[in-house]
CSV table of C-alpha atoms in Angstrom, one decimal:
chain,number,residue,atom,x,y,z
D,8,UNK,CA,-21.4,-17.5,62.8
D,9,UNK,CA,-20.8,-14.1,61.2
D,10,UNK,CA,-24.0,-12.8,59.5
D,11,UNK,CA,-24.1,-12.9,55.9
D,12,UNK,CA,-23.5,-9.1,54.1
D,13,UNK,CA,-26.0,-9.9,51.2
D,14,UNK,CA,-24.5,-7.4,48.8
D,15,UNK,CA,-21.2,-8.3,48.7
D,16,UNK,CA,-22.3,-12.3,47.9
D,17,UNK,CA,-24.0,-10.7,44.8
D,18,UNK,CA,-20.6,-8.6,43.7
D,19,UNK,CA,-18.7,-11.6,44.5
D,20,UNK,CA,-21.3,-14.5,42.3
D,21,UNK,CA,-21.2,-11.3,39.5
D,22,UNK,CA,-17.2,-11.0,39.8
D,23,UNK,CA,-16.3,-14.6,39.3
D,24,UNK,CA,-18.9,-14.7,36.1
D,25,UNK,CA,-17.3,-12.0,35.0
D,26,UNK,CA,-13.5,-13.6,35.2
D,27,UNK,CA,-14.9,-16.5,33.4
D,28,UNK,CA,-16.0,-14.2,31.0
D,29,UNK,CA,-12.8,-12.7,30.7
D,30,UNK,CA,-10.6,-16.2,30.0
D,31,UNK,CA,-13.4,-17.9,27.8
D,32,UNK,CA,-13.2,-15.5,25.0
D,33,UNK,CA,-12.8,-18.7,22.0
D,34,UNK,CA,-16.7,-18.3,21.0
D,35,UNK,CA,-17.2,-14.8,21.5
D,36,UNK,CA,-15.9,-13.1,17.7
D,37,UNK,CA,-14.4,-10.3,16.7
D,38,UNK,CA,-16.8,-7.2,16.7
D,39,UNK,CA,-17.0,-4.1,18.4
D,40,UNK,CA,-19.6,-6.1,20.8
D,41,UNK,CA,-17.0,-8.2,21.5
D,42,UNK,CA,-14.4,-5.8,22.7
D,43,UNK,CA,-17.0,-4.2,24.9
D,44,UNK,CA,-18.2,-6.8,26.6
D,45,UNK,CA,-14.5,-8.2,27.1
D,46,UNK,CA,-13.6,-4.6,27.9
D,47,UNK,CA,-15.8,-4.3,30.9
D,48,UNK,CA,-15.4,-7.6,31.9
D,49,UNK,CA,-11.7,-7.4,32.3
D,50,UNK,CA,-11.3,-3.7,33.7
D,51,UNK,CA,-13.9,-4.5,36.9
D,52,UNK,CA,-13.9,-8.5,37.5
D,53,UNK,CA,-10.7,-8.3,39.5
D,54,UNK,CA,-11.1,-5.4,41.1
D,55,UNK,CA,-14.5,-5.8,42.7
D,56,UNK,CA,-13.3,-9.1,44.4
D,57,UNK,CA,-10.6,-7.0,45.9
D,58,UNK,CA,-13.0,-4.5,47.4
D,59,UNK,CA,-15.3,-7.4,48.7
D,60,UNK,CA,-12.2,-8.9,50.4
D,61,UNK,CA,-11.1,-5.2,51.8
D,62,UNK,CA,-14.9,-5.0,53.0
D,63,UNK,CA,-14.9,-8.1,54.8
D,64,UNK,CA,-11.3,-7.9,56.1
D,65,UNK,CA,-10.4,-4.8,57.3
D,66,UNK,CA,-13.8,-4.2,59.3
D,67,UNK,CA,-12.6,-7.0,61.4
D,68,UNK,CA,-10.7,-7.3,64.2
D,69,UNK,CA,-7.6,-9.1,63.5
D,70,UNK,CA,-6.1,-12.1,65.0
D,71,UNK,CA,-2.6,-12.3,63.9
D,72,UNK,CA,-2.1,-16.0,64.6
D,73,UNK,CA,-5.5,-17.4,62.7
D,74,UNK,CA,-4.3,-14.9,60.1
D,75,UNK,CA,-0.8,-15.8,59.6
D,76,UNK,CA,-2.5,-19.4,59.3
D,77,UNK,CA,-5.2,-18.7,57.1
D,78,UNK,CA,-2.1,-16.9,54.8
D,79,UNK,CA,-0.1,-19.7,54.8
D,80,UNK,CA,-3.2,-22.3,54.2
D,81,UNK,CA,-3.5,-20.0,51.2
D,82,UNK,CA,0.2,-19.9,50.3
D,83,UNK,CA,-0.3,-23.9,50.2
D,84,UNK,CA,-3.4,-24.2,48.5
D,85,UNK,CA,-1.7,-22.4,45.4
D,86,UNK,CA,0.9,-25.0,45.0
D,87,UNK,CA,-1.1,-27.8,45.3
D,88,UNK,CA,-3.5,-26.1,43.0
D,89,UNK,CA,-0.3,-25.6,40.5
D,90,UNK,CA,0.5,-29.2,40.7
D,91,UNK,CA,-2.4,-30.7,40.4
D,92,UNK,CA,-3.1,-28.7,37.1
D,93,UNK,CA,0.1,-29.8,36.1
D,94,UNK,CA,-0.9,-33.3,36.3
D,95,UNK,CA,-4.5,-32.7,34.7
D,96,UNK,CA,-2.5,-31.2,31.6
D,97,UNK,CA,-0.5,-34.0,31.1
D,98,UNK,CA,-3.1,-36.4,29.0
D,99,UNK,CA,-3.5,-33.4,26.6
D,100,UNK,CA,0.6,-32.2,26.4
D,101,UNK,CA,3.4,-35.5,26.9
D,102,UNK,CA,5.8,-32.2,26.5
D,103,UNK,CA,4.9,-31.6,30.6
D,104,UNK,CA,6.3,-35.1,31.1
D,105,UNK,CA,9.8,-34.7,29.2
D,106,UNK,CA,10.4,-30.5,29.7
D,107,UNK,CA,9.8,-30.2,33.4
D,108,UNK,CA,12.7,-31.8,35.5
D,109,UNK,CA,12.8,-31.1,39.4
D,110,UNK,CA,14.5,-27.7,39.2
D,111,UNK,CA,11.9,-26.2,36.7
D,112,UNK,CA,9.2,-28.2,38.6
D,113,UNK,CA,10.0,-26.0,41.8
D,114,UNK,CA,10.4,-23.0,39.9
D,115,UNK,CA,7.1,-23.8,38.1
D,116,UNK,CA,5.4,-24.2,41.9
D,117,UNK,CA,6.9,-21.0,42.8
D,118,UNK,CA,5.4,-19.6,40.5
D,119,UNK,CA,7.7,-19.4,37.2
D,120,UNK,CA,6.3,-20.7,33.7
D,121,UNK,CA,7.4,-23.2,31.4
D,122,UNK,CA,7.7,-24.1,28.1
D,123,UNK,CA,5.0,-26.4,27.7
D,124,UNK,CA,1.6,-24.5,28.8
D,125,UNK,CA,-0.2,-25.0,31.6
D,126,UNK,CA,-3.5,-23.0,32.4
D,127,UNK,CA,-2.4,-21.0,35.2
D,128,UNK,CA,-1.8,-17.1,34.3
D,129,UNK,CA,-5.0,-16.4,36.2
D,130,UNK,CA,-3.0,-17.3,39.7
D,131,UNK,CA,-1.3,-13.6,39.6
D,132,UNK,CA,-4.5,-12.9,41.5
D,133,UNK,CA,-3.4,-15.4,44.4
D,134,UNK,CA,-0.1,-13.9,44.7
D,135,UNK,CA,-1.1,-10.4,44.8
D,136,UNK,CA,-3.8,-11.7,47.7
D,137,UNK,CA,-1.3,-13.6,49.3
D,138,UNK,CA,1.0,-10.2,49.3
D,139,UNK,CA,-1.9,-8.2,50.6
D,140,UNK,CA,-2.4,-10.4,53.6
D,141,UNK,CA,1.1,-10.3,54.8
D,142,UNK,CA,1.1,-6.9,54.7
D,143,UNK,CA,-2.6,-6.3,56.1
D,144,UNK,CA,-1.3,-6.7,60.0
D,145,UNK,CA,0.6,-3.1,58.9
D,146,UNK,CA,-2.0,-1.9,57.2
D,147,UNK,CA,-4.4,-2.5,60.0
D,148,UNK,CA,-1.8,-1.0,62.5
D,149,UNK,CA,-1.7,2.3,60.8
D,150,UNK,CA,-5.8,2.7,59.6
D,151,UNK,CA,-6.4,2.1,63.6
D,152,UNK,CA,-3.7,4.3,65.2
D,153,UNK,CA,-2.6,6.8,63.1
D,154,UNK,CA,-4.8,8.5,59.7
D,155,UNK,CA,-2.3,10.7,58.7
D,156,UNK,CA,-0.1,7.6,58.3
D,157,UNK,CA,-2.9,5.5,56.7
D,158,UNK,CA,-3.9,8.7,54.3
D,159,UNK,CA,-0.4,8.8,53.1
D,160,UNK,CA,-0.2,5.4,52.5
D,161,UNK,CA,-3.2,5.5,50.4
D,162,UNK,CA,-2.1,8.6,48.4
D,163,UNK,CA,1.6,6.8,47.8
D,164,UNK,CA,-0.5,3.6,46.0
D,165,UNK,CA,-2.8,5.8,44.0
D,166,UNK,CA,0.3,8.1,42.7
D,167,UNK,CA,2.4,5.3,42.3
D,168,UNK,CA,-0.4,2.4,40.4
D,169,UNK,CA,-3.0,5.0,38.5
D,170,UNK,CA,-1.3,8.2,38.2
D,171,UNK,CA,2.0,6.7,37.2
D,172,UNK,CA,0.1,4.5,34.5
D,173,UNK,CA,-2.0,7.2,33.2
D,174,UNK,CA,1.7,9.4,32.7
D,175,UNK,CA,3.4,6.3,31.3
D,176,UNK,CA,1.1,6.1,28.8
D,177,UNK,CA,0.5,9.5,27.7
D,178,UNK,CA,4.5,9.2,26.8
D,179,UNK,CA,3.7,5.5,25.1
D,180,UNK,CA,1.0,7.2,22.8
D,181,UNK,CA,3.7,10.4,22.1
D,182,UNK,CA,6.4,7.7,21.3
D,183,UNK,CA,4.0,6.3,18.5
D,184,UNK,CA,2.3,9.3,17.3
D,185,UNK,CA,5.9,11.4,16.9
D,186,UNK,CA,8.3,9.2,16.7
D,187,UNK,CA,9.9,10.5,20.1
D,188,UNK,CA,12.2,8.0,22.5
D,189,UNK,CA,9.5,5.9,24.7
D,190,UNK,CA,10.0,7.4,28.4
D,191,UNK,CA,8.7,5.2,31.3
D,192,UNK,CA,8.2,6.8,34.9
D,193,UNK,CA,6.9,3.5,35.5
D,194,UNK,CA,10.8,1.9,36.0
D,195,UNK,CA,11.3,4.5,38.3
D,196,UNK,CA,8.6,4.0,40.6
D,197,UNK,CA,9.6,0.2,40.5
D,198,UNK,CA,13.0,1.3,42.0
D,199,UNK,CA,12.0,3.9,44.7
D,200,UNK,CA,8.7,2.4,46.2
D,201,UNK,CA,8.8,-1.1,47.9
D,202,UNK,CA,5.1,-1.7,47.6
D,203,UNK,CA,4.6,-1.4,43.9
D,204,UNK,CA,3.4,-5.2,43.6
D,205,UNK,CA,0.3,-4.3,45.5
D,206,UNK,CA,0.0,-0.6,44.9
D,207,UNK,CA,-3.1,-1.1,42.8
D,208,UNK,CA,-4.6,-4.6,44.3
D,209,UNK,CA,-3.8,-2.9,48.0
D,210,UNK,CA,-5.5,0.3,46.9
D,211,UNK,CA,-9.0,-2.3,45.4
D,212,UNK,CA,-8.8,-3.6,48.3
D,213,UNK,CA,-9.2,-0.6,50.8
D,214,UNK,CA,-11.1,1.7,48.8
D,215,UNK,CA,-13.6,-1.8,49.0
D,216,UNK,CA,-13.5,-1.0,53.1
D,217,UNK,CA,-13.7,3.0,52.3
D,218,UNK,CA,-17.6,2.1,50.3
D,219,UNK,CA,-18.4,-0.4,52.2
D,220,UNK,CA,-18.8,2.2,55.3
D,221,UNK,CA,-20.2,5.4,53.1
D,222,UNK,CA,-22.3,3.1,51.5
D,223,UNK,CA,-23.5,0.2,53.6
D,224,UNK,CA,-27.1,0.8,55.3
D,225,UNK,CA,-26.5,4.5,54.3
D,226,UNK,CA,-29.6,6.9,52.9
D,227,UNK,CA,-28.3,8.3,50.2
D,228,UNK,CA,-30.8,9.8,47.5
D,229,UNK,CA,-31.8,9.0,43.8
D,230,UNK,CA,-29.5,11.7,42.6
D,231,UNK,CA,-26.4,10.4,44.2
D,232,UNK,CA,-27.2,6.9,43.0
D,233,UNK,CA,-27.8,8.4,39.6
D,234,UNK,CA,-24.6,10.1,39.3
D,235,UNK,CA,-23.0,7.1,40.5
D,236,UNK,CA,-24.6,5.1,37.2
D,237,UNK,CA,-23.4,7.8,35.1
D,238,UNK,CA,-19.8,7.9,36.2
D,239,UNK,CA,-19.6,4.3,35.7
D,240,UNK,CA,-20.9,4.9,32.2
D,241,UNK,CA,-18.5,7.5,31.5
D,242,UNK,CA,-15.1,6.1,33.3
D,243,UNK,CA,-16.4,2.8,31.0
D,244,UNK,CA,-16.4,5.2,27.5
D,245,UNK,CA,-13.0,6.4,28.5
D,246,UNK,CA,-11.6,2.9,28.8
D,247,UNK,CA,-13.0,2.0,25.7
D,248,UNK,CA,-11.3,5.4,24.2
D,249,UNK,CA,-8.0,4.4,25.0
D,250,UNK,CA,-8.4,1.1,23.8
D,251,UNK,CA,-9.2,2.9,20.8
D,252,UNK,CA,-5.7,4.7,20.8
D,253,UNK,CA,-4.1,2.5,21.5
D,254,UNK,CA,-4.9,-0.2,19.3
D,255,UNK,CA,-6.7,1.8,16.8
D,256,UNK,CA,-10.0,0.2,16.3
D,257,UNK,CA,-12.3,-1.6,18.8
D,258,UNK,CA,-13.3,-4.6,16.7
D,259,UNK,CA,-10.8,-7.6,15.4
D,260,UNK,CA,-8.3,-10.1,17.6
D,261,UNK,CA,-8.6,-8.9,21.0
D,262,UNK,CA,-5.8,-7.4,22.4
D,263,UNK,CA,-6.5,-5.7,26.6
D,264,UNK,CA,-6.0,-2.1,27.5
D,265,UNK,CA,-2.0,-1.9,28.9
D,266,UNK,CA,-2.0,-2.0,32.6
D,267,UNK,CA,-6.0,-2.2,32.6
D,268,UNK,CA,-6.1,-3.1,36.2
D,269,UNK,CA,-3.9,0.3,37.0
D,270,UNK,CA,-6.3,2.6,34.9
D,271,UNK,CA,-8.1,5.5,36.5
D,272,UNK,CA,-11.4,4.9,34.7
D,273,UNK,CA,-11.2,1.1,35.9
D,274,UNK,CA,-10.7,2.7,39.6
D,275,UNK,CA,-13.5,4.6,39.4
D,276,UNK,CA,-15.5,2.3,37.4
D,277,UNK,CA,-15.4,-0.5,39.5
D,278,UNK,CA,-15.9,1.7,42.7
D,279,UNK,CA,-19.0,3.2,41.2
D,280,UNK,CA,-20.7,-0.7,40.4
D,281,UNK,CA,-19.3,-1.6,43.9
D,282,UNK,CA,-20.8,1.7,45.6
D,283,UNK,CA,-24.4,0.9,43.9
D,284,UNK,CA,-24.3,-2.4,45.1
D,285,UNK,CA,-23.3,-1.4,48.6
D,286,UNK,CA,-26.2,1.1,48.9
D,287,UNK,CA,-28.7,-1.6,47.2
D,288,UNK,CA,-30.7,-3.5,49.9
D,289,UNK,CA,-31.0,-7.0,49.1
D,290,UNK,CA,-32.7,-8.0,52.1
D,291,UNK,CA,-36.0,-9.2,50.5
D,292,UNK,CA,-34.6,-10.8,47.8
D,293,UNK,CA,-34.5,-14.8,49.3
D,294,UNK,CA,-33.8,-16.7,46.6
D,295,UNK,CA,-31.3,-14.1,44.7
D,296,UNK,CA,-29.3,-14.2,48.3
D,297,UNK,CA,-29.7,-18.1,48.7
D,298,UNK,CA,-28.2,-18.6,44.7
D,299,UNK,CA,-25.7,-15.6,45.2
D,300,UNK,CA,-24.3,-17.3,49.0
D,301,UNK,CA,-23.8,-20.9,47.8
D,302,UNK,CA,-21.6,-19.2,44.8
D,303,UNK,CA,-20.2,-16.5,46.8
D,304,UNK,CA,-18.5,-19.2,49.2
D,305,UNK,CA,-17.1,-21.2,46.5
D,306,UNK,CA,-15.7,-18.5,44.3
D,307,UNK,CA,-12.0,-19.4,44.6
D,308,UNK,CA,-13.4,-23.0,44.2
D,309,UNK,CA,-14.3,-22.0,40.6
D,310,UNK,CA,-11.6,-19.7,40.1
D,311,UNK,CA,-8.9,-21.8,40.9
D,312,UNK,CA,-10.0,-24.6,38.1
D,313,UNK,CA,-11.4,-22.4,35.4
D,314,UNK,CA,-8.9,-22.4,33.4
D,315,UNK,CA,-8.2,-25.8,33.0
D,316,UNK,CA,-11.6,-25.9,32.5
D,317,UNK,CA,-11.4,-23.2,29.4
D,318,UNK,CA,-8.3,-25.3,28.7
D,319,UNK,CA,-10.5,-28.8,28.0
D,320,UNK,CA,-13.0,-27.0,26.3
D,321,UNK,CA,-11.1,-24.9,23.8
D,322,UNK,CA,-9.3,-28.1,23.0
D,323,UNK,CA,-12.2,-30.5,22.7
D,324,UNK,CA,-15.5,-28.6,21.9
D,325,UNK,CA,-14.5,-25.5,20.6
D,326,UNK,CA,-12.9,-27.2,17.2
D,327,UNK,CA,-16.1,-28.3,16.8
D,328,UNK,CA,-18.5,-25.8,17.6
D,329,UNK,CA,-19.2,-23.5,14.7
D,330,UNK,CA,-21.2,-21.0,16.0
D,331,UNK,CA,-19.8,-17.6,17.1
D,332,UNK,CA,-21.9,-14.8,19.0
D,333,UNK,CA,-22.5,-13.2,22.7
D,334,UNK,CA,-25.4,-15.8,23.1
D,335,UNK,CA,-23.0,-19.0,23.0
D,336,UNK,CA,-20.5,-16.8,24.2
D,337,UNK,CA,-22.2,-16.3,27.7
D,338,UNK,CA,-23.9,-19.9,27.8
D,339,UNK,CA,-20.7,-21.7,27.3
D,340,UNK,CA,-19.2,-19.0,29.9
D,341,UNK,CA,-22.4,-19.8,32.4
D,342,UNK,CA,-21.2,-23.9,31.4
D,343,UNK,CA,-17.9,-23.5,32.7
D,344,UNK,CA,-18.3,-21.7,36.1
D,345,UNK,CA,-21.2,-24.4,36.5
D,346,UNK,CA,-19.0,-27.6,35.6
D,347,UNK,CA,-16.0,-26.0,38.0
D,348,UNK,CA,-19.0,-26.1,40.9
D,349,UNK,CA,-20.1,-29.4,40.2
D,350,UNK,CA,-16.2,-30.7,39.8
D,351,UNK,CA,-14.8,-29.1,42.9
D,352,UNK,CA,-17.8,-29.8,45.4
D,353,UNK,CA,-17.8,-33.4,46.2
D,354,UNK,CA,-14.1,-32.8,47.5
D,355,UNK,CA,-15.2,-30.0,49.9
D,356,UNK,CA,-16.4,-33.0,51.9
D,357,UNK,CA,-13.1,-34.7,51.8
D,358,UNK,CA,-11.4,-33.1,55.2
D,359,UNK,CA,-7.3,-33.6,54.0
D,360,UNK,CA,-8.6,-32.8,50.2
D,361,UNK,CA,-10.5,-29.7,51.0
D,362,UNK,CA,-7.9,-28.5,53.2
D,363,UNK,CA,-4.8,-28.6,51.0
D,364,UNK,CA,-7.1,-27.4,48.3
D,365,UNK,CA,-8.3,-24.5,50.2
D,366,UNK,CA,-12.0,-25.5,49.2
D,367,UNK,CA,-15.1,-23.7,50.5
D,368,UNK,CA,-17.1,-24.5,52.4
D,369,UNK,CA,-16.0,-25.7,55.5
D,370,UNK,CA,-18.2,-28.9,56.5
């Protein structure tokens, strides 16, 4: 048995909160409180499992056969996951019975929508991982044979995901202030570069490795770790900014930041948290590590049923909750990722279940 990185179970227990966070947003109101916390919470949850799974991954040598299983186990748990939420929707919605024939049931599986809703937007995440691990036996050929090929390829995913963005919309916030016609080098980068699906997720994902080795067990002083704090503070106030342009105030119905994911200040938001975690020894800290490794392990346990889970409670409690406020807003967040523990656990012991499932842990 591998031994345990402690930090990267805490970023991991701290990331899937923080999706939670992101999807359970009924409770929270409508202040300037409110778009901050969601702001953060949006911009870095994603992106810091990413790096954790870049960390792990690429520091490993890789066994194309257990990997090409382990992507197709994946592949497989997504549909079954799909499915099955499909069937847990139906007591709440009779439209999933009578709108989805076979044809839009395979397109549904496949990953398509449908016209009655089923709590499974959040899954974008699975495809993009799924796309990252086909193409990680490439990736890994080129970061251990050839770094002028592997710089490349990094500089191609940061130009096409942040920089592109970043252009796109500069000429989105022209086209509104001066009336000008909207211009998108985004369309163009879709039709020249074959990789733009994972250009930002791929780039999380080995800039996660990149910190993980300046970082990890490294002596770095109080300076460096301060700067680090404050450019995490300052790429957050520049996220906040241009939620400010674009929408034009930073309190009422939330609305995220276009492309927040693809945002410089995200990138280096999240790399700054992740870099701080990295260099943090967490060594003496038992019980934090024993809490943070039981959760770590089942994170896509909880993230592949939260949102049914937000689903069931918007529908049922929420109507009749009248309070509003961060407080309920992070208890009822804390509720959810516990109940998706205590809902998905008894079937990690069920061998055909867990498997099909893609549950964790292995017993």
């Amino acid at each position: 048995m591998r031994k345990r990185i402690e930090y990267i179970d805490v970023v991991e227990t701290l990331a899937i909160f923080f999706v939670v966070c992101c999807h359970n947003k009924a409770l929270l109101g409508q202040s300037v409180l409110a778009t901050a916390i969601l702001q953060f919470t949006t911009t870095v949850a994603v992106p810091l499992f990413f790096m954790a799974n870049g960390a792990l991954l690429m520091s490993r040598p890789l066994d194309l056969k257990k990997h090409l299983t382990k992507t197709g186990m994946l592949v497989t748990a997504v549909f079954a996951w799909r499915l099955l939420t499909w069937f847990l929707v139906m007591p709440f919605d009779t439209k999933t019975y009578s709108q989805i024939g076979a044809v839009n049931l395979i397109n549904y599986l496949l990953g398509g929508t449908t016209s009655a809703y089923i709590p499974v937007e959040d899954y974008w995440y699975m495809y993009r991982l799924i796309a990252i691990y086909l193409f990680l036996p490439i990736i890994k050929l080129a970061y251990n044979h050839d770094s002028k090929v592997f710089k490349y390829l990094m500089v191609i995913m940061f130009v096409s995901a942040f920089v592109v963005t970043e252009i796109d919309f500069i000429f989105k916030l022209a086209s509104k202030w001066y009336g000008i016609g909207l211009i998108s080098v985004g369309s163009f980068r879709d039709k020249i570069f074959p990789l733009s699906l994972i250009s930002d997720s791929g780039f999380y994902f080995l800039a996660g490795d990149f910190l993980h080795r300046n970082y990890y067990q490294k002596e770095i002083s109080k300076k460096s770790r301060i700067r680090l704090a404050i450019t995490a503070v300052a790429a957050y106030a520049l996220l906040l900014f241009q939620k400010l342009l674009q929408q034009g105030t930073l309190s009422g119905s939330w609305q995220r930041l276009d492309n927040d994911y693809l945002r410089i200040g995200t990138l280096v938001l999240a790399s700054s948290i992740y870099a701080l975690f990295a260099n943090t020894d967490f060594s003496n800290k038992k019980h934090l590590n024993r809490y943070c490794q039981f959760v770590s392990v089942r994170t896509m346990n909880i993230y592949m049923i939260h949102m049914y889970l937000i689903y069931v409670f918007n529908r049922l409690l929420v109507p009749k909750t009248s309070f509003r406020g961060v407080g309920i807003y992070l208890l009822s967040t804390l509720g959810i990722a516990i109940v998706g523990l205590l809902v998905t656990e008894p079937f990690t012991y069920i061998g055909f279940i867990r498997k099909i499932l893609g549950l964790q842990p292995r017993r």
